[in-house]
Tab-separated table of C-alpha atoms in Angstrom:
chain	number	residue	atom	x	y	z
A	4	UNK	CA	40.214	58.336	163.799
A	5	UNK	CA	38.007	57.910	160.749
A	6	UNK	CA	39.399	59.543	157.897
A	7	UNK	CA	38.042	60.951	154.324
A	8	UNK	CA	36.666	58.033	151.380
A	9	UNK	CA	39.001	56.392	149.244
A	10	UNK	CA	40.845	57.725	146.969
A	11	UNK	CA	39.049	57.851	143.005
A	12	UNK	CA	35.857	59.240	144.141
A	13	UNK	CA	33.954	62.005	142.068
A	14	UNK	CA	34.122	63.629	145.778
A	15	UNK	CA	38.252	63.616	145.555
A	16	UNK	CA	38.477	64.917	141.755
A	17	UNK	CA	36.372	67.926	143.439
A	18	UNK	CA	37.703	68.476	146.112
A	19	UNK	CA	40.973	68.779	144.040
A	20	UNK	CA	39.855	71.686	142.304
A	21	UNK	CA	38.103	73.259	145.142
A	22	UNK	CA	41.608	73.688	147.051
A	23	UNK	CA	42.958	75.301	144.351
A	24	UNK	CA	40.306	77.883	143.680
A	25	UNK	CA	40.322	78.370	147.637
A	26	UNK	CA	44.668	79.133	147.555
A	27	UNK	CA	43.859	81.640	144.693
A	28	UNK	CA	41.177	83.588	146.727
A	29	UNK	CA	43.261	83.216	150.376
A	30	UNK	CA	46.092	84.808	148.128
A	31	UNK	CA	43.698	87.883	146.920
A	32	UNK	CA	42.085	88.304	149.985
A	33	UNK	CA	43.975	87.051	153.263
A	34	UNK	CA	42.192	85.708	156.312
A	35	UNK	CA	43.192	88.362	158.716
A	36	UNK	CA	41.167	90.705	156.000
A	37	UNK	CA	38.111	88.311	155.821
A	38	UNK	CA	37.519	88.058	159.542
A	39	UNK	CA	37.006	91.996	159.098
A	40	UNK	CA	34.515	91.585	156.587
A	41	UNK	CA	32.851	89.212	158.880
A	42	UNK	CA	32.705	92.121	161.678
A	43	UNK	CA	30.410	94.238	159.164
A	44	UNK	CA	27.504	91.628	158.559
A	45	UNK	CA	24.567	91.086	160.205
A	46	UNK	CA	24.192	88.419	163.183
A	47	UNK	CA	23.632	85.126	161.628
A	48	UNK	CA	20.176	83.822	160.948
A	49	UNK	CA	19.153	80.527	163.048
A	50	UNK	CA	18.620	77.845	160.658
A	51	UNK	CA	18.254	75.247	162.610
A	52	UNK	CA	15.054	77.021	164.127
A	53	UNK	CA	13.957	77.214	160.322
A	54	UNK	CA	14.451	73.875	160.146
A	55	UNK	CA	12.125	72.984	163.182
A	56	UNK	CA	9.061	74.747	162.075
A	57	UNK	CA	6.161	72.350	161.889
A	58	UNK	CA	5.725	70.547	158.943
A	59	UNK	CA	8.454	69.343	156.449
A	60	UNK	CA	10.586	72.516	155.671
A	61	UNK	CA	12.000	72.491	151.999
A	62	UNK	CA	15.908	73.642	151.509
A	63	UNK	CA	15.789	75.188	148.299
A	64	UNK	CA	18.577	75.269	146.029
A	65	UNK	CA	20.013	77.400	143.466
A	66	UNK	CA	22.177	75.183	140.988
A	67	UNK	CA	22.983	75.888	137.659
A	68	UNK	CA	24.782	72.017	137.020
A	69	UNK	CA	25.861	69.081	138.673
A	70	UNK	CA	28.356	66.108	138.258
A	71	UNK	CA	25.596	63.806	137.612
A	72	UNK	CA	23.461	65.770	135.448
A	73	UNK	CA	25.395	68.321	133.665
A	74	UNK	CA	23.783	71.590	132.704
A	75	UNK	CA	20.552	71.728	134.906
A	76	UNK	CA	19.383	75.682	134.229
A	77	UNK	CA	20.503	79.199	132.813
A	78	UNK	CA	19.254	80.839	136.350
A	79	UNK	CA	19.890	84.467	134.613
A	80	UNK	CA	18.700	86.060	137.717
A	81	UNK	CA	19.523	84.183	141.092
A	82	UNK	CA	18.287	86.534	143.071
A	83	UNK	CA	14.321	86.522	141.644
A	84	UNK	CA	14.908	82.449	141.992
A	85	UNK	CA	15.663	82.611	145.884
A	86	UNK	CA	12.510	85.394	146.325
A	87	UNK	CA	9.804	82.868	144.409
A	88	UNK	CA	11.484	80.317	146.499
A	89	UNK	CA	10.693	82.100	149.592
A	90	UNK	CA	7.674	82.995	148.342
A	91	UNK	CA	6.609	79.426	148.065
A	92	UNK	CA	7.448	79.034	151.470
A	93	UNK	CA	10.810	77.352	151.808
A	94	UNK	CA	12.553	77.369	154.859
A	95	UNK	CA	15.988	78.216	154.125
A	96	UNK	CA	17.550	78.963	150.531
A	97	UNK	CA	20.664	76.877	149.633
A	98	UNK	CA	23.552	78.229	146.912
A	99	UNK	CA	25.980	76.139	145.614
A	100	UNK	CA	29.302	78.721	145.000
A	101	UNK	CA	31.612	75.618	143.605
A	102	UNK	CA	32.949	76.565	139.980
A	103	UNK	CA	34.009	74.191	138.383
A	104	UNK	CA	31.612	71.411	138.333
A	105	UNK	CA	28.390	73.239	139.610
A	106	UNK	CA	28.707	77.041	137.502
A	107	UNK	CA	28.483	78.481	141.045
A	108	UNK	CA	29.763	81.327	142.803
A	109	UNK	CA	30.074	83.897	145.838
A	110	UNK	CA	28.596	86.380	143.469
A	111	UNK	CA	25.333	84.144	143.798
A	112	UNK	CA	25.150	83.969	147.235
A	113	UNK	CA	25.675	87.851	147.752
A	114	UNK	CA	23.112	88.357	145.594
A	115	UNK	CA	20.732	85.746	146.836
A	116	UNK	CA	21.336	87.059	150.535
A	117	UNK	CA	20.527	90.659	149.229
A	118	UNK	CA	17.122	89.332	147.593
A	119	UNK	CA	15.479	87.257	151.277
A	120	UNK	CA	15.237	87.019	154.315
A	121	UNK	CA	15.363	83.404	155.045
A	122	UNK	CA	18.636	81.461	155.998
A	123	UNK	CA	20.910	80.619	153.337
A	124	UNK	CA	23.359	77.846	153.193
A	125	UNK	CA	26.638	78.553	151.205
A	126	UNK	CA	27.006	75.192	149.963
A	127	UNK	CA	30.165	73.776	149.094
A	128	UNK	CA	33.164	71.549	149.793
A	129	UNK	CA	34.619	73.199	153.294
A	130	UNK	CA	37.955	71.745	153.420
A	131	UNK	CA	39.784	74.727	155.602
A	132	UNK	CA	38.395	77.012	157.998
A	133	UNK	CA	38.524	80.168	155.906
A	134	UNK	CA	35.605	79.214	153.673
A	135	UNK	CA	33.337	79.292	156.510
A	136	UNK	CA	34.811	82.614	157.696
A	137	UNK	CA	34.215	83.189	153.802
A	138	UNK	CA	30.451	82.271	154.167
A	139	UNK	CA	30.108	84.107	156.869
A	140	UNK	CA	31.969	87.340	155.172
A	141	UNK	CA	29.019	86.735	152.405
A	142	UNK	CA	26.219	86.354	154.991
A	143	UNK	CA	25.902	83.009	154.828
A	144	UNK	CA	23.795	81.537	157.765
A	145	UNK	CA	24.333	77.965	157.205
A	146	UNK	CA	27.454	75.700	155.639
A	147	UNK	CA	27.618	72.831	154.572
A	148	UNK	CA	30.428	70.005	156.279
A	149	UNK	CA	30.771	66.735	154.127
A	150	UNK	CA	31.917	63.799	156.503
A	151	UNK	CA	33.348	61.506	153.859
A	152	UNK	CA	35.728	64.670	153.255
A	153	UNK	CA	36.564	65.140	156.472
A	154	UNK	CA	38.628	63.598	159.468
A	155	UNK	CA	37.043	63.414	162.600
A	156	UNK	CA	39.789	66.510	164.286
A	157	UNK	CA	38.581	68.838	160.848
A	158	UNK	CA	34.183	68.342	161.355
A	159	UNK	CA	35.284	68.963	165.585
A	160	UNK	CA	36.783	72.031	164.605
A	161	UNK	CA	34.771	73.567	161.661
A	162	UNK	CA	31.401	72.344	164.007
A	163	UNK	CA	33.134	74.716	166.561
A	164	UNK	CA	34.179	77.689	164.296
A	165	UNK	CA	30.424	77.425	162.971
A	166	UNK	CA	29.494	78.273	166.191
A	167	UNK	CA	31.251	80.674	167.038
A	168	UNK	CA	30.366	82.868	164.484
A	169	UNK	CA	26.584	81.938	165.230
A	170	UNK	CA	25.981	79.633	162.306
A	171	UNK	CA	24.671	76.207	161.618
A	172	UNK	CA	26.275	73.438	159.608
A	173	UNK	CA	24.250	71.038	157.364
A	174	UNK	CA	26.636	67.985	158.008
A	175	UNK	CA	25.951	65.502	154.928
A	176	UNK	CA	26.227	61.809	155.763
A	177	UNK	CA	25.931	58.691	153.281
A	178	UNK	CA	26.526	55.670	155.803
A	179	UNK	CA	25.859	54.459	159.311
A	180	UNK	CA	29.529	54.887	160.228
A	181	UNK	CA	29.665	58.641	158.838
A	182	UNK	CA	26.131	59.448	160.576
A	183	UNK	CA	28.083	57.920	163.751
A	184	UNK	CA	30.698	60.190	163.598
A	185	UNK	CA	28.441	63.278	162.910
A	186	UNK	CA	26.501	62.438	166.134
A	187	UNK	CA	29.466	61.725	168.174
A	188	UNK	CA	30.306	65.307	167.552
A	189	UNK	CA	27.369	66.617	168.337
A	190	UNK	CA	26.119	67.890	164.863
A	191	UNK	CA	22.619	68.682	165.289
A	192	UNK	CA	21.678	69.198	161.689
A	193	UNK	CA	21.911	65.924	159.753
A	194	UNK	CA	21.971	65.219	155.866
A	195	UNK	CA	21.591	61.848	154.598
A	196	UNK	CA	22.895	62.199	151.138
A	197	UNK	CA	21.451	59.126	149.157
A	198	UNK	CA	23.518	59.307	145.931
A	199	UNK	CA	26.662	57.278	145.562
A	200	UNK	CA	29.478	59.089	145.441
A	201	UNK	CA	31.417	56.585	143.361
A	202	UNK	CA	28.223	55.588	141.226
A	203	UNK	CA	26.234	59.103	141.339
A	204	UNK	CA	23.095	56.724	141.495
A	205	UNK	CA	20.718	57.599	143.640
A	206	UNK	CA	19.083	55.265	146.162
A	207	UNK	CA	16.228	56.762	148.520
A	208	UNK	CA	15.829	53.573	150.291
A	209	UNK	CA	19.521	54.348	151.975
A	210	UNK	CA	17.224	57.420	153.728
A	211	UNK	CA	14.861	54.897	155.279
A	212	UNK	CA	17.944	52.397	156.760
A	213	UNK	CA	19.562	55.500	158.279
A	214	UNK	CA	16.661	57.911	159.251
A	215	UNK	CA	15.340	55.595	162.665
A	216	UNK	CA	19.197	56.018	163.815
A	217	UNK	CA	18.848	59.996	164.300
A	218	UNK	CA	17.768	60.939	168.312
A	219	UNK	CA	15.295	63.032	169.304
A	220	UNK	CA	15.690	66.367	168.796
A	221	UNK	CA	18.021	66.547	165.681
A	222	UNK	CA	17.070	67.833	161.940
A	223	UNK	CA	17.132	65.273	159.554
A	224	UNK	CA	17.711	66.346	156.201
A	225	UNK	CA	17.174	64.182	152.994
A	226	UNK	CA	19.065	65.076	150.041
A	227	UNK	CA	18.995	64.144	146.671
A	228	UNK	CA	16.090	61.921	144.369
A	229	UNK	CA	13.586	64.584	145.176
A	230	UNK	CA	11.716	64.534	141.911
A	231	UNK	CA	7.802	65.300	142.646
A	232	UNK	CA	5.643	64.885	145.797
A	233	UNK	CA	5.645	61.420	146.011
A	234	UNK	CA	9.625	61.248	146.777
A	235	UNK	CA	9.074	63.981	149.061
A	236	UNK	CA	6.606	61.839	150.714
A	237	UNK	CA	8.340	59.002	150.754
A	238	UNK	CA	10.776	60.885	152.789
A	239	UNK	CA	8.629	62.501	155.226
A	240	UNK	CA	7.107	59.127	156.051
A	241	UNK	CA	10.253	58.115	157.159
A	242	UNK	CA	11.283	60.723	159.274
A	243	UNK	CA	12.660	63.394	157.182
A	244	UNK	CA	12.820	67.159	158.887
A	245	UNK	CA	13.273	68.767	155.735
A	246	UNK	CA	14.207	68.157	152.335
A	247	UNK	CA	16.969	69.737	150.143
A	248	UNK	CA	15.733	70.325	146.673
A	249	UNK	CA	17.579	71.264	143.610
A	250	UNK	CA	17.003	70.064	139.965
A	251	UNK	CA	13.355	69.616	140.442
A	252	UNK	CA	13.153	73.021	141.079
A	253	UNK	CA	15.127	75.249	139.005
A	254	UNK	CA	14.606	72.977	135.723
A	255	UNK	CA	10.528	73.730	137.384
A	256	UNK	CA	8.800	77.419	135.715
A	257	UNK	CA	6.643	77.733	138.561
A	258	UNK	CA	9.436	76.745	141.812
A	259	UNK	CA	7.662	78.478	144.703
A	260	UNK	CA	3.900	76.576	143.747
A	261	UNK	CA	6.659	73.325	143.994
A	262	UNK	CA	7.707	73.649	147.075
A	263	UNK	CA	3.809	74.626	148.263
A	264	UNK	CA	3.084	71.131	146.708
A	265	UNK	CA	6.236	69.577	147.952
A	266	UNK	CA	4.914	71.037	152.113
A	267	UNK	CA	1.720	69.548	151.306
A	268	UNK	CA	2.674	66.111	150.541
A	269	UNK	CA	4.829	65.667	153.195
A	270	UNK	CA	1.590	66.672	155.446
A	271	UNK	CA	-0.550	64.352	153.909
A	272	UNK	CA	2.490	61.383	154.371
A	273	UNK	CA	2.396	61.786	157.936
């Protein structure tokens, strides 16, 4: 069984904190009392029909800071972010609700799920099966499932519990061998991550070695180095489904005529 990257990574030192923000909200709220919260929302939304819409679809993120970057945007008002980014037409909205090294929150995602009504991805770290019970408890429609964090006996059972409570998982690869494993499970929606998780230094030509691997049939996501239209191009041409889009939006005062330029590229690519 393939297990999680080496020890040292910027993905460990997160992780790390993520587990111990998670054992301080499991103690406030307990999982017998989220899976009741999860009995009041809404049917799920299908993402990974979102996804499949002709054309490239654009994931659109909400993301106030990263690891590589630092501070990336204010974003005062989440909620009127996700609504121009529907409004330029993007296909599902993602928000980052890690604290400590992204400035996000569950407060962003309800009120992000209040303001469209697109899919939304709750992205995070999922290490245990109560955050995605916890996304879905927010009306999440999507998570997201890192392989390098994950044995193969954790993505087989989160891929399951996703689907059971009618979601879809992004499942974020960096390698062959990780992209392996997520198709051996049977992930349908695949992200090929191209920044180094040791480094944080992006490389888009790591889409293009791993994109012709992907069968028929699947979403491929590309995620990360998405500055203008030509990188969004670039990965179209290649294959891409979609693209997830962050920094080049919300550091952007006009996101939703972006992502109309961002569609347009990727039409022209092909």
């Amino acid at each position: 069984m393939a297990e999680s990257l080496h020890t040292g990574t910027v993905l460990d030192e997160i992780i790390e904190g993520v587990k111990e923000d998670l054992s301080l909200r499991i103690e406030r709220l307990p999982l017998a009392e989220l899976k009741e919260l999860v009995l009041r929302q809404a049917p799920a939304l299908d993402g990974y029909a979102a996804l499949k819409q002709p054309g490239l679809s654009v994931i659109a993120e909400v993301k106030r800071r990263s690891p590589s970057k630092g501070e990336l945007a204010q974003i005062t008002d989440p909620a009127a972010l996700a609504s121009s980014y529907a409004s330029g037409g993007a296909a599902v909205v993602s928000v980052l609700t890690e604290q400590r090294r992204f400035s996000g929150s569950l407060t962003d995602l309800d009120a992000v799920r209040a303001a469209v009504n697109i899919p939304v991805l709750r992205k995070d770290f999922t290490v245990d099966a109560y955050q995605i019970w916890e996304a879905r408890a927010h009306g999440a429609d999507l998570v997201l499932l890192i392989v390098a964090a994950l044995s193969d006996a954790e993505l087989a059972d989160f891929l399951a519990l996703t689907e059971q409570l009618g979601m879809n998982a992004l499942v974020e690869t960096h390698t062959e061998e990780e992209l392996q494993r997520a198709l051996s499970l049977g992930a349908k929606i695949i992200g090929v991550n191209v920044r180094n998780l040791k480094t944080l230094e992006v490389d888009r030509e790591v889409f293009a070695s791993l994109a012709g691997l992907l069968p028929a049939g699947s979403v491929l996501v590309a995620e990360s180095g998405v500055r203008n239209a030509e990188d969004v191009a670039h990965y179209a041409s290649h294959g891409a489904t979609a693209v997830l889009v962050g920094e080049a939006l919300v550091s952007d005062s006009t996101p939703a005529q972006r992502i109309t330029e961002f569609r347009a590229a990727a039409t022209h690519a092909n």
